[in-house]
Short mmCIF file of C-alpha atoms in Angstrom, two decimals:
data_model
loop_
_atom_site.label_atom_id
_atom_site.label_comp_id
_atom_site.label_asym_id
_atom_site.label_seq_id
_atom_site.Cartn_x
_atom_site.Cartn_y
_atom_site.Cartn_z
CA UNK A 1 -4.58 -1.65 -27.02
CA UNK A 2 -1.94 -3.89 -24.65
CA UNK A 3 1.45 -3.91 -25.33
CA UNK A 4 4.43 -6.43 -24.24
CA UNK A 5 7.91 -5.40 -23.78
CA UNK A 6 10.46 -8.01 -24.73
CA UNK A 7 13.36 -7.82 -23.18
CA UNK A 8 15.45 -7.16 -26.14
CA UNK A 9 13.34 -3.36 -26.21
CA UNK A 10 12.76 -3.47 -22.36
CA UNK A 11 14.40 0.17 -21.03
CA UNK A 12 17.13 -1.11 -18.25
CA UNK A 13 15.44 -0.55 -14.40
CA UNK A 14 15.83 2.73 -13.53
CA UNK A 15 14.18 5.10 -10.69
CA UNK A 16 11.97 6.42 -13.41
CA UNK A 17 10.60 2.78 -14.97
CA UNK A 18 9.96 1.64 -11.24
CA UNK A 19 8.10 5.09 -10.18
CA UNK A 20 6.16 4.53 -14.09
CA UNK A 21 5.21 0.27 -12.96
CA UNK A 22 4.18 2.15 -9.59
CA UNK A 23 2.02 4.07 -10.91
CA UNK A 24 0.26 1.57 -12.85
CA UNK A 25 -0.10 -0.63 -10.49
CA UNK A 26 -2.04 1.68 -8.05
CA UNK A 27 -3.78 3.57 -10.69
CA UNK A 28 -5.03 0.14 -10.64
CA UNK A 29 -6.05 -0.05 -6.96
CA UNK A 30 -7.09 3.38 -6.67
CA UNK A 31 -9.78 2.93 -9.75
CA UNK A 32 -10.95 0.57 -7.62
CA UNK A 33 -10.50 1.98 -4.16
CA UNK A 34 -12.81 4.81 -5.69
CA UNK A 35 -15.51 2.50 -6.66
CA UNK A 36 -15.37 2.12 -2.34
CA UNK A 37 -14.84 5.67 -1.52
CA UNK A 38 -11.67 5.04 0.01
CA UNK A 39 -8.51 6.56 -0.57
CA UNK A 40 -5.29 4.91 -1.07
CA UNK A 41 -3.97 6.04 2.18
CA UNK A 42 -7.19 5.05 3.51
CA UNK A 43 -6.93 1.68 2.58
CA UNK A 44 -3.18 1.33 3.47
CA UNK A 45 -3.95 1.98 7.21
CA UNK A 46 -7.00 0.53 7.26
CA UNK A 47 -5.03 -2.76 6.02
CA UNK A 48 -2.35 -1.74 9.05
CA UNK A 49 -4.83 -2.45 11.14
CA UNK A 50 -6.93 -5.26 9.79
CA UNK A 51 -3.77 -7.28 8.83
CA UNK A 52 -2.30 -6.73 12.75
CA UNK A 53 -1.70 -9.71 14.89
CA UNK A 54 -2.64 -7.40 17.63
CA UNK A 55 -4.68 -4.29 18.28
CA UNK A 56 -2.61 -1.12 17.68
CA UNK A 57 -2.35 2.09 18.97
CA UNK A 58 -3.21 5.47 16.83
CA UNK A 59 0.85 6.07 17.51
CA UNK A 60 1.91 2.11 16.59
CA UNK A 61 -0.25 2.88 13.44
CA UNK A 62 1.32 6.31 12.39
CA UNK A 63 4.74 5.12 12.61
CA UNK A 64 3.65 1.25 10.66
CA UNK A 65 1.94 3.63 7.28
CA UNK A 66 5.09 6.16 8.03
CA UNK A 67 7.24 3.22 7.19
CA UNK A 68 5.44 1.87 4.57
CA UNK A 69 4.62 5.56 2.62
CA UNK A 70 7.26 7.80 4.09
CA UNK A 71 4.25 10.11 4.41
CA UNK A 72 4.11 12.96 6.79
CA UNK A 73 2.77 11.41 10.97
CA UNK A 74 0.32 14.76 10.99
CA UNK A 75 -1.56 13.55 7.39
CA UNK A 76 -1.73 9.76 8.45
CA UNK A 77 -3.35 11.19 11.87
CA UNK A 78 -6.04 12.89 9.90
CA UNK A 79 -6.67 9.53 7.81
CA UNK A 80 -6.78 7.94 10.92
CA UNK A 81 -9.62 10.16 11.89
CA UNK A 82 -11.43 9.46 8.27
CA UNK A 83 -10.82 6.10 9.55
CA UNK A 84 -13.03 6.62 12.85
CA UNK A 85 -15.44 9.14 11.37
CA UNK A 86 -16.34 6.88 8.87
CA UNK A 87 -16.39 3.58 11.39
CA UNK A 88 -14.00 1.49 9.66
CA UNK A 89 -11.81 2.16 12.67
CA UNK A 90 -13.18 2.20 16.33
CA UNK A 91 -11.35 3.40 18.96
CA UNK A 92 -11.33 0.38 22.07
CA UNK A 93 -9.77 1.76 25.13
CA UNK A 94 -5.99 2.75 23.30
CA UNK A 95 -6.63 0.67 20.92
CA UNK A 96 -7.50 1.36 17.62
CA UNK A 97 -9.67 -1.69 15.82
CA UNK A 98 -10.95 -2.09 12.40
CA UNK A 99 -14.85 -2.70 12.29
CA UNK A 100 -16.60 -5.41 10.18
CA UNK A 101 -17.17 -2.90 7.96
CA UNK A 102 -13.45 -1.74 7.48
CA UNK A 103 -13.09 -5.93 7.37
CA UNK A 104 -14.99 -5.76 4.93
CA UNK A 105 -13.97 -2.77 2.38
CA UNK A 106 -10.56 -5.00 3.06
CA UNK A 107 -11.95 -8.00 1.72
CA UNK A 108 -13.91 -6.17 -1.04
CA UNK A 109 -10.65 -4.14 -2.51
CA UNK A 110 -8.34 -7.49 -2.27
CA UNK A 111 -11.19 -9.17 -3.93
CA UNK A 112 -12.04 -7.13 -7.09
CA UNK A 113 -8.01 -5.93 -7.66
CA UNK A 114 -7.04 -10.28 -7.39
CA UNK A 115 -7.78 -11.08 -10.73
CA UNK A 116 -6.57 -7.33 -12.14
CA UNK A 117 -3.11 -8.52 -10.52
CA UNK A 118 -3.34 -11.77 -11.86
CA UNK A 119 -3.20 -10.81 -14.91
CA UNK A 120 -0.79 -7.91 -14.33
CA UNK A 121 2.04 -10.19 -13.52
CA UNK A 122 0.41 -13.63 -15.54
CA UNK A 123 3.38 -14.96 -17.75
CA UNK A 124 6.31 -13.64 -16.05
CA UNK A 125 9.28 -16.54 -15.70
CA UNK A 126 9.48 -16.84 -12.19
CA UNK A 127 13.73 -16.28 -12.61
CA UNK A 128 12.63 -12.87 -13.36
CA UNK A 129 11.03 -12.67 -10.63
CA UNK A 130 13.20 -13.86 -8.70
CA UNK A 131 15.76 -11.22 -10.23
CA UNK A 132 13.08 -8.34 -10.02
CA UNK A 133 12.53 -9.00 -6.15
CA UNK A 134 16.67 -9.31 -5.54
CA UNK A 135 16.46 -6.01 -7.18
CA UNK A 136 13.47 -3.70 -5.55
CA UNK A 137 14.56 -5.38 -2.28
CA UNK A 138 18.57 -3.20 -2.29
CA UNK A 139 16.84 -0.47 -4.30
CA UNK A 140 14.63 -0.07 -1.35
CA UNK A 141 17.27 -0.55 1.12
CA UNK A 142 19.81 2.12 0.02
CA UNK A 143 16.60 4.47 -0.77
CA UNK A 144 15.56 4.33 2.86
CA UNK A 145 19.22 4.60 4.05
CA UNK A 146 19.52 8.17 1.66
CA UNK A 147 16.27 8.86 3.32
CA UNK A 148 17.04 8.14 6.88
CA UNK A 149 20.50 10.53 6.01
CA UNK A 150 18.30 13.33 4.75
CA UNK A 151 15.89 13.76 7.35
CA UNK A 152 18.32 12.54 9.88
#
């Protein structure tokens, strides 16, 4: 069964609706990742390495992923170890580089999720997407400021 929320019946955006949308979209990605034996955090970490302009050190990847996920650095280091053990990343001196297998995994996940994502976003008017983008950017900025204050 599919459902479409009309603007007349759609709830106002708040933390709950944002969370529900996040987890619904993440559920799609995690379903695809499971078919490849990968976790969400592994994909985020590997993708950061694959899309980097230059090879990153482990510390740089940990900092980047921590910025994305607000995750514990120790857990991110475990994820790096997993990616190294699975030969999706390889050590090259002080840097970590994605292997061909790592690049292929990211490419496969992108290819498999692209049509699903396209259907999720299909038909949403550009002005709605622009408004949502502005609101989400502001929520992100404010939430990051609150988190910084909590952890200072």
